[in-house]
Coordinates of C-alpha atoms in Angstrom, one line a residue:
X649 CA 2.5 2.4 21.4
X650 CA 5.0 -0.3 22.2
X651 CA 8.6 0.1 20.7
X652 CA 9.7 -3.4 19.4
X653 CA 13.0 -2.0 17.9
X654 CA 15.0 1.3 17.0
X655 CA 17.9 1.3 14.7
X656 CA 20.1 4.1 13.7
X657 CA 20.2 4.4 9.7
X658 CA 21.6 7.1 7.7
X659 CA 21.4 9.4 10.3
X660 CA 17.6 8.8 11.0
X661 CA 15.7 6.2 12.9
X662 CA 14.3 2.9 11.5
X663 CA 11.9 1.7 14.3
X664 CA 9.3 -1.1 14.5
X665 CA 6.1 -0.6 16.8
X666 CA 3.2 -2.0 18.0
X667 CA 0.1 -0.9 19.5
X668 CA -3.8 -2.5 20.5
X669 CA -6.1 -1.6 17.4
X670 CA -9.6 -0.6 18.2
X671 CA -10.4 -0.8 14.5
X672 CA -9.1 -4.6 14.0
X673 CA -9.5 -5.6 17.6
X674 CA -6.1 -6.9 17.5
X675 CA -2.5 -6.0 18.2
X676 CA -1.1 -4.3 14.9
X677 CA 2.7 -3.9 14.0
X678 CA 4.1 -1.2 11.8
X679 CA 7.4 0.3 10.9
X680 CA 8.5 3.7 10.7
X681 CA 11.4 5.6 9.2
X682 CA 12.2 8.9 10.8
X683 CA 14.8 11.0 8.6
X684 CA 17.3 13.0 10.2
X685 CA 15.5 16.3 9.5
X686 CA 12.6 15.3 11.6
X687 CA 14.5 16.5 14.8
X688 CA 14.2 20.0 13.5
X689 CA 10.8 20.2 11.8
X690 CA 7.8 18.1 10.8
X691 CA 8.3 16.1 7.6
X692 CA 6.0 14.6 4.8
X693 CA 4.8 11.0 5.3
X694 CA 4.9 8.4 2.6
X695 CA 2.7 5.4 3.3
X696 CA 4.0 2.1 1.8
X697 CA 1.5 -0.9 1.5
X698 CA 3.0 -4.3 0.9
X699 CA 1.7 -7.2 -1.0
X700 CA 0.1 -10.9 -0.4
X701 CA 2.0 -12.8 2.3
X702 CA 3.9 -9.9 3.5
X703 CA 4.1 -8.0 6.6
X704 CA 5.8 -4.5 7.5
X705 CA 9.2 -6.3 7.4
X706 CA 9.5 -7.3 3.7
X707 CA 10.0 -3.7 2.3
X708 CA 11.4 -2.8 5.5
X709 CA 14.5 -5.5 5.1
X710 CA 14.6 -5.4 1.1
X711 CA 13.3 -2.1 -0.2
X712 CA 16.2 -0.2 0.2
X713 CA 14.4 3.0 1.0
X714 CA 16.3 4.6 3.8
X715 CA 19.3 6.4 2.0
X716 CA 17.1 8.3 -0.2
X717 CA 14.2 8.8 2.3
X718 CA 16.8 10.2 4.7
X719 CA 18.3 12.5 1.9
X720 CA 14.8 13.7 1.0
X721 CA 13.5 14.0 4.4
X722 CA 10.5 11.7 3.9
X723 CA 8.9 9.7 7.0
X724 CA 8.1 6.2 5.7
X725 CA 5.4 4.2 7.3
X726 CA 5.1 0.4 6.5
X727 CA 2.0 -1.0 8.1
X728 CA 1.1 -4.8 8.2
X729 CA -1.0 -6.2 5.6
X730 CA -3.9 -7.8 7.9
X731 CA -4.8 -8.2 11.4
X732 CA -3.1 -10.9 13.0
X733 CA -3.7 -13.4 16.2
X734 CA -5.0 -16.9 17.1
X735 CA -8.8 -15.6 17.2
X736 CA -8.4 -14.1 13.8
X737 CA -10.0 -16.1 10.8
X738 CA -7.5 -17.2 8.3
X739 CA -7.3 -20.1 5.6
X740 CA -4.2 -21.9 6.2
X741 CA -3.9 -23.5 2.7
X742 CA -4.8 -20.3 0.7
X743 CA -2.2 -17.6 0.7
X744 CA -4.5 -15.3 -1.3
X745 CA -6.9 -15.1 1.7
X746 CA -6.9 -14.1 5.6
X747 CA -3.7 -13.4 7.2
X748 CA -1.3 -11.6 5.2
X749 CA -4.1 -10.7 2.5
X750 CA -6.4 -8.1 3.9
X751 CA -6.9 -6.7 0.7
X752 CA -7.1 -3.1 2.2
X753 CA -10.7 -3.1 2.5
X754 CA -13.4 -3.1 5.3
X755 CA -14.8 -6.8 5.2
X756 CA -18.6 -7.0 5.5
X757 CA -19.1 -10.8 5.9
X758 CA -19.0 -13.2 8.7
X759 CA -16.4 -14.4 10.0
X760 CA -14.2 -11.7 8.5
X761 CA -15.9 -8.5 9.3
X762 CA -14.8 -8.7 13.0
X763 CA -11.2 -8.1 12.4
X764 CA -10.6 -7.5 8.7
X765 CA -11.1 -3.6 8.7
X766 CA -7.5 -2.6 7.0
X767 CA -9.2 0.3 5.1
X768 CA -10.4 2.1 8.1
X769 CA -7.4 1.1 9.9
X770 CA -5.0 2.8 7.2
X771 CA -7.3 5.7 6.8
X772 CA -8.1 6.4 10.1
X773 CA -6.7 4.7 13.2
X774 CA -3.0 4.4 12.1
X775 CA -2.7 8.0 10.8
X776 CA -3.8 9.2 14.2
X777 CA -1.3 7.4 15.9
X778 CA 1.6 8.7 13.4
X779 CA 0.4 12.4 13.9
X780 CA 0.6 11.9 17.8
X781 CA 3.6 9.9 18.2
X782 CA 6.0 11.2 15.2
X783 CA 7.0 14.7 14.1
X784 CA 4.8 14.2 10.9
X785 CA 3.4 16.8 8.6
X786 CA 0.1 15.1 8.0
X787 CA -1.0 17.9 5.5
X788 CA 1.7 16.3 3.1
X789 CA 1.0 12.7 2.7
X790 CA 1.8 10.5 -0.3
X791 CA 1.0 6.7 -0.5
X792 CA 2.5 3.9 -2.6
X793 CA 2.6 -0.2 -2.6
X794 CA 3.5 -3.3 -4.3
X795 CA 0.9 -5.6 -5.8
X796 CA -2.0 -5.9 -3.5
X797 CA -0.4 -2.9 -1.8
X798 CA -0.3 -1.2 -5.2
X799 CA -4.1 -2.0 -5.3
X800 CA -4.5 -0.5 -1.9
X801 CA -2.6 2.7 -2.6
X802 CA -4.4 3.4 -5.7
X803 CA -8.0 3.0 -4.3
X804 CA -7.1 4.8 -1.3
X805 CA -5.8 7.6 -3.2
X806 CA -8.7 7.7 -5.5
X807 CA -11.1 7.6 -2.6
X808 CA -9.2 10.2 -0.7
X809 CA -8.0 13.0 -3.2
X810 CA -7.9 15.7 -0.3
X811 CA -5.9 13.5 2.0
X812 CA -3.1 12.5 -0.5
X813 CA -0.9 14.7 -2.8
X814 CA 0.7 11.7 -4.7
X815 CA 0.6 8.0 -5.4
X816 CA 2.6 5.5 -6.9
X817 CA 2.7 1.7 -7.4
X818 CA 4.8 -1.3 -8.4
X819 CA 3.1 -4.0 -10.3
X820 CA -0.5 -3.2 -8.8
X821 CA -3.5 -5.2 -9.0
X822 CA -5.6 -2.5 -10.9
X823 CA -8.9 -4.5 -11.6
X824 CA -9.4 -6.9 -8.7
X825 CA -12.9 -7.6 -10.0
X826 CA -11.4 -9.4 -13.1
X827 CA -8.0 -10.6 -11.7
X828 CA -7.5 -14.3 -10.9
X829 CA -6.0 -14.1 -7.3
X830 CA -8.5 -11.4 -5.8
X831 CA -12.0 -12.6 -6.8
X832 CA -12.4 -15.3 -4.3
X833 CA -11.1 -13.1 -1.6
X834 CA -13.3 -10.1 -2.5
X835 CA -16.5 -12.7 -2.6
X836 CA -15.4 -14.0 0.9
X837 CA -14.8 -10.3 2.4
X838 CA -17.5 -8.3 0.8
X839 CA -20.3 -11.1 -0.4
X840 CA -21.6 -11.9 -3.7
X841 CA -22.8 -8.5 -5.0
X842 CA -20.2 -7.5 -7.1
X843 CA -21.4 -4.0 -7.3
X844 CA -20.1 -3.7 -3.5
X845 CA -16.6 -4.8 -4.9
X846 CA -16.3 -1.7 -7.3
X847 CA -15.2 0.8 -4.4
X848 CA -12.1 -1.3 -3.9
X849 CA -11.3 -1.7 -7.4
X850 CA -9.1 1.1 -9.1
X851 CA -10.3 0.8 -12.6
X852 CA -14.0 0.9 -11.5
X853 CA -13.5 4.0 -9.3
X854 CA -12.4 5.8 -12.2
X855 CA -15.2 4.6 -14.4
X856 CA -17.5 5.7 -11.5
X857 CA -16.1 9.2 -11.5
X858 CA -13.4 9.0 -8.8
X859 CA -10.3 11.3 -9.8
X860 CA -6.6 11.7 -8.7
X861 CA -4.1 14.0 -10.2
X862 CA -1.7 11.5 -11.6
X863 CA -0.2 8.1 -11.0
X864 CA 3.1 6.5 -11.5
X865 CA 3.3 2.5 -12.1
X866 CA 6.3 0.6 -12.8
X867 CA 5.6 -3.0 -14.0
X868 CA 8.1 -5.7 -15.0
X869 CA 7.4 -7.5 -18.2
X870 CA 8.8 -10.9 -16.9
X871 CA 6.2 -10.8 -14.0
X872 CA 4.5 -14.1 -13.9
X873 CA 1.4 -12.7 -12.5
X874 CA 1.3 -9.8 -15.6
X875 CA -1.5 -11.3 -17.7
X876 CA -4.0 -12.6 -15.3
X877 CA -3.3 -10.7 -12.0
X878 CA -2.1 -7.3 -12.8
X879 CA -2.8 -6.1 -16.4
X880 CA -1.9 -2.4 -15.8
X881 CA -3.1 -1.7 -19.4
X882 CA -6.6 -1.9 -18.0
X883 CA -6.0 0.9 -15.7
X884 CA -4.2 2.8 -18.7
X885 CA -7.6 2.4 -20.7
X886 CA -9.6 3.5 -17.7
X887 CA -8.2 6.7 -17.5
X888 CA -8.4 7.6 -21.1
X889 CA -10.4 10.6 -21.7
X890 CA -10.1 11.9 -18.1
X891 CA -7.8 14.3 -16.5
X892 CA -5.8 11.7 -14.6
X893 CA -2.3 11.7 -15.7
X894 CA -0.7 8.2 -15.9
X895 CA 3.2 7.3 -16.1
X896 CA 3.3 3.6 -16.9
X897 CA 6.7 2.1 -17.3
X898 CA 7.2 -1.5 -18.7
X899 CA 10.6 -2.8 -17.8
X900 CA 11.9 -5.8 -19.8
X901 CA 13.3 -8.7 -17.7
X902 CA 12.1 -7.6 -14.6
X903 CA 9.8 -10.0 -12.4
X904 CA 7.2 -9.4 -9.5
X905 CA 10.2 -9.8 -6.5
X906 CA 11.9 -7.0 -4.3
X907 CA 14.9 -7.1 -6.7
X908 CA 12.3 -5.3 -9.2
X909 CA 11.0 -3.0 -6.5
X910 CA 14.4 -1.9 -4.9
X911 CA 15.8 -1.1 -8.3
X912 CA 13.2 1.5 -8.6
X913 CA 12.5 2.6 -5.2
X914 CA 14.6 5.7 -5.5
X915 CA 12.6 6.8 -8.6
X916 CA 9.3 6.5 -6.6
X917 CA 10.6 8.3 -3.6
X918 CA 11.7 11.3 -5.7
X919 CA 8.4 11.3 -7.5
X920 CA 6.7 11.6 -4.2
X921 CA 9.0 13.9 -2.5
X922 CA 8.5 16.4 -5.7
X923 CA 4.9 16.4 -5.1
X924 CA 5.0 16.7 -1.4
X925 CA 7.3 19.7 -1.4

């Protein structure tokens, strides 16, 4: 693991690191905030997954999580959203596909399958590195994210309920099978058989029997992607009749930006801290 930067913030450490990933076959960059309490004991880990076009840096620079994470004693890990590098396939004119748009899935189709293995990277390789390098209590993990990252957080939680104790999302893509900004990418990554897409779709996973105790979703009503890309009411409908708890909060005037995310960031950190103990 290479140290790219380390800065003191609220008594803790905000770092940016890189390592050579065997899963993606590329160098991967990620950010970690370590709270001051970690000098004395292992602390819970909260994963934040970013959205389309983003990297580890967006939430680190604009998410405003450090003060509350330091107060609550949470380690916050912010991975990149895709593999990077000159040899990594991309669509330069399509921001919904390729670099910055890994969709938190394991691609099966050429040429994407060689590097775009973001699900395995988030679930297997990066957690092992975090456990090795930081004073992290891996028995207490939560996950949240924004937009594409909200989709990633919810699907990963539903598929790994024994790993994660909490999950929340800002403006998540809850139903990629029908969302206008994911169908093209899913077909290129996973092929034309839409049945294979279901394991990376929160609504479909619930319909197919996946379970997780509860979710918190915050959504802005002024979000330009609300109707055709996000549609959180579809997940609300999917969990009806199940034992899955859902707190869905719709907010007047808020859009899809980090102004929205930073406004409700403390609510989400407290939500996770209560459930991580």
